[in-house]
């Protein structure tokens, strides 16, 4: 049976520029198990190839962006499903702070 593929391009919603290296995870629509994954190239493009025909969900994620999932993506035998331009929206990232303290010592022997 011929294999299928899914292609697409990922852009930053606010800046309307390609997003390089977001994670693309393909999951089975049936049980949500991970089938395969990749990252986008510098132009924001990705290809998931060697797929069996079926129904999938495509998950886009990247640090500093909201995760986006597109469900019910049908792939026919031997076909390429082009997802077109997909967008990720920036979000604030909570990072634990670093605490710095001074004790007055200079590290120089007296």
GROMACS .gro file of C-alpha atoms in nm:
model
  110
    1UNK     CA    1   0.000   0.000   0.000
    2UNK     CA    2   0.144   0.342  -0.091
    3UNK     CA    3   0.235   0.567   0.201
    4UNK     CA    4   0.099   0.914   0.256
    5UNK     CA    5   0.236   1.243   0.392
    6UNK     CA    6   0.127   1.562   0.566
    7UNK     CA    7   0.287   1.900   0.491
    8UNK     CA    8   0.235   2.252   0.618
    9UNK     CA    9   0.388   2.585   0.718
   10UNK     CA   10   0.392   2.734   1.069
   11UNK     CA   11   0.384   3.111   1.125
   12UNK     CA   12   0.386   3.342   1.426
   13UNK     CA   13   0.032   3.485   1.452
   14UNK     CA   14   0.134   3.834   1.569
   15UNK     CA   15   0.444   3.888   1.353
   16UNK     CA   16   0.323   3.693   1.046
   17UNK     CA   17   0.671   3.544   0.998
   18UNK     CA   18   0.771   3.177   0.966
   19UNK     CA   19   0.839   2.999   1.296
   20UNK     CA   20   1.154   2.792   1.270
   21UNK     CA   21   1.186   2.475   1.479
   22UNK     CA   22   0.843   2.437   1.644
   23UNK     CA   23   0.767   2.075   1.732
   24UNK     CA   24   0.516   1.894   1.513
   25UNK     CA   25   0.367   1.580   1.669
   26UNK     CA   26   0.135   1.349   1.477
   27UNK     CA   27  -0.109   1.149   1.690
   28UNK     CA   28  -0.353   0.874   1.603
   29UNK     CA   29  -0.707   1.011   1.618
   30UNK     CA   30  -0.820   0.670   1.747
   31UNK     CA   31  -0.616   0.652   2.069
   32UNK     CA   32  -0.401   0.972   2.081
   33UNK     CA   33  -0.079   0.768   2.061
   34UNK     CA   34   0.217   0.945   1.900
   35UNK     CA   35   0.278   0.823   1.545
   36UNK     CA   36   0.573   1.043   1.445
   37UNK     CA   37   0.705   1.394   1.478
   38UNK     CA   38   0.940   1.654   1.332
   39UNK     CA   39   1.035   2.021   1.356
   40UNK     CA   40   0.992   2.294   1.098
   41UNK     CA   41   1.280   2.422   0.887
   42UNK     CA   42   1.395   2.787   0.867
   43UNK     CA   43   1.105   2.871   0.635
   44UNK     CA   44   0.850   2.727   0.882
   45UNK     CA   45   0.778   2.425   0.657
   46UNK     CA   46   0.739   2.065   0.772
   47UNK     CA   47   0.674   1.724   0.618
   48UNK     CA   48   0.558   1.408   0.792
   49UNK     CA   49   0.606   1.121   0.548
   50UNK     CA   50   0.574   0.743   0.537
   51UNK     CA   51   0.226   0.754   0.691
   52UNK     CA   52  -0.045   0.495   0.671
   53UNK     CA   53  -0.382   0.622   0.549
   54UNK     CA   54  -0.611   0.719   0.834
   55UNK     CA   55  -0.723   0.997   1.066
   56UNK     CA   56  -0.475   1.192   1.274
   57UNK     CA   57  -0.438   1.500   1.490
   58UNK     CA   58  -0.148   1.740   1.436
   59UNK     CA   59  -0.004   1.912   1.746
   60UNK     CA   60   0.214   2.224   1.716
   61UNK     CA   61   0.419   2.339   2.014
   62UNK     CA   62   0.710   2.570   2.088
   63UNK     CA   63   0.842   2.744   2.399
   64UNK     CA   64   0.678   3.084   2.435
   65UNK     CA   65   0.373   2.983   2.226
   66UNK     CA   66   0.036   2.828   2.300
   67UNK     CA   67   0.014   2.464   2.193
   68UNK     CA   68  -0.226   2.418   1.902
   69UNK     CA   69  -0.394   2.093   1.800
   70UNK     CA   70  -0.575   2.035   1.471
   71UNK     CA   71  -0.789   1.722   1.486
   72UNK     CA   72  -0.961   1.495   1.237
   73UNK     CA   73  -0.692   1.523   0.968
   74UNK     CA   74  -0.779   1.257   0.710
   75UNK     CA   75  -0.501   1.114   0.494
   76UNK     CA   76  -0.587   0.907   0.185
   77UNK     CA   77  -0.368   0.624   0.049
   78UNK     CA   78  -0.069   0.762  -0.144
   79UNK     CA   79  -0.184   1.122  -0.098
   80UNK     CA   80  -0.016   1.431   0.044
   81UNK     CA   81  -0.236   1.633   0.277
   82UNK     CA   82  -0.130   2.000   0.274
   83UNK     CA   83  -0.231   2.170   0.600
   84UNK     CA   84  -0.141   2.508   0.449
   85UNK     CA   85  -0.045   2.803   0.668
   86UNK     CA   86  -0.089   2.725   1.038
   87UNK     CA   87  -0.029   2.982   1.312
   88UNK     CA   88   0.101   2.978   1.668
   89UNK     CA   89   0.017   3.253   1.915
   90UNK     CA   90   0.279   3.387   2.156
   91UNK     CA   91   0.216   3.353   2.528
   92UNK     CA   92   0.395   3.454   2.846
   93UNK     CA   93   0.628   3.191   2.990
   94UNK     CA   94   0.658   3.156   3.366
   95UNK     CA   95   1.018   3.100   3.467
   96UNK     CA   96   1.133   3.040   3.819
   97UNK     CA   97   1.347   3.328   3.938
   98UNK     CA   98   1.707   3.321   4.043
   99UNK     CA   99   1.787   3.471   4.379
  100UNK     CA  100   2.119   3.648   4.423
  101UNK     CA  101   2.248   3.758   4.762
  102UNK     CA  102   2.555   3.946   4.873
  103UNK     CA  103   2.730   3.890   5.201
  104UNK     CA  104   2.982   4.171   5.186
  105UNK     CA  105   3.282   3.941   5.147
  106UNK     CA  106   3.507   4.034   4.860
  107UNK     CA  107   3.693   3.708   4.842
  108UNK     CA  108   4.024   3.894   4.898
  109UNK     CA  109   4.221   3.781   5.206
  110UNK     CA  110   4.271   4.049   5.472
   0.00000   0.00000   0.00000
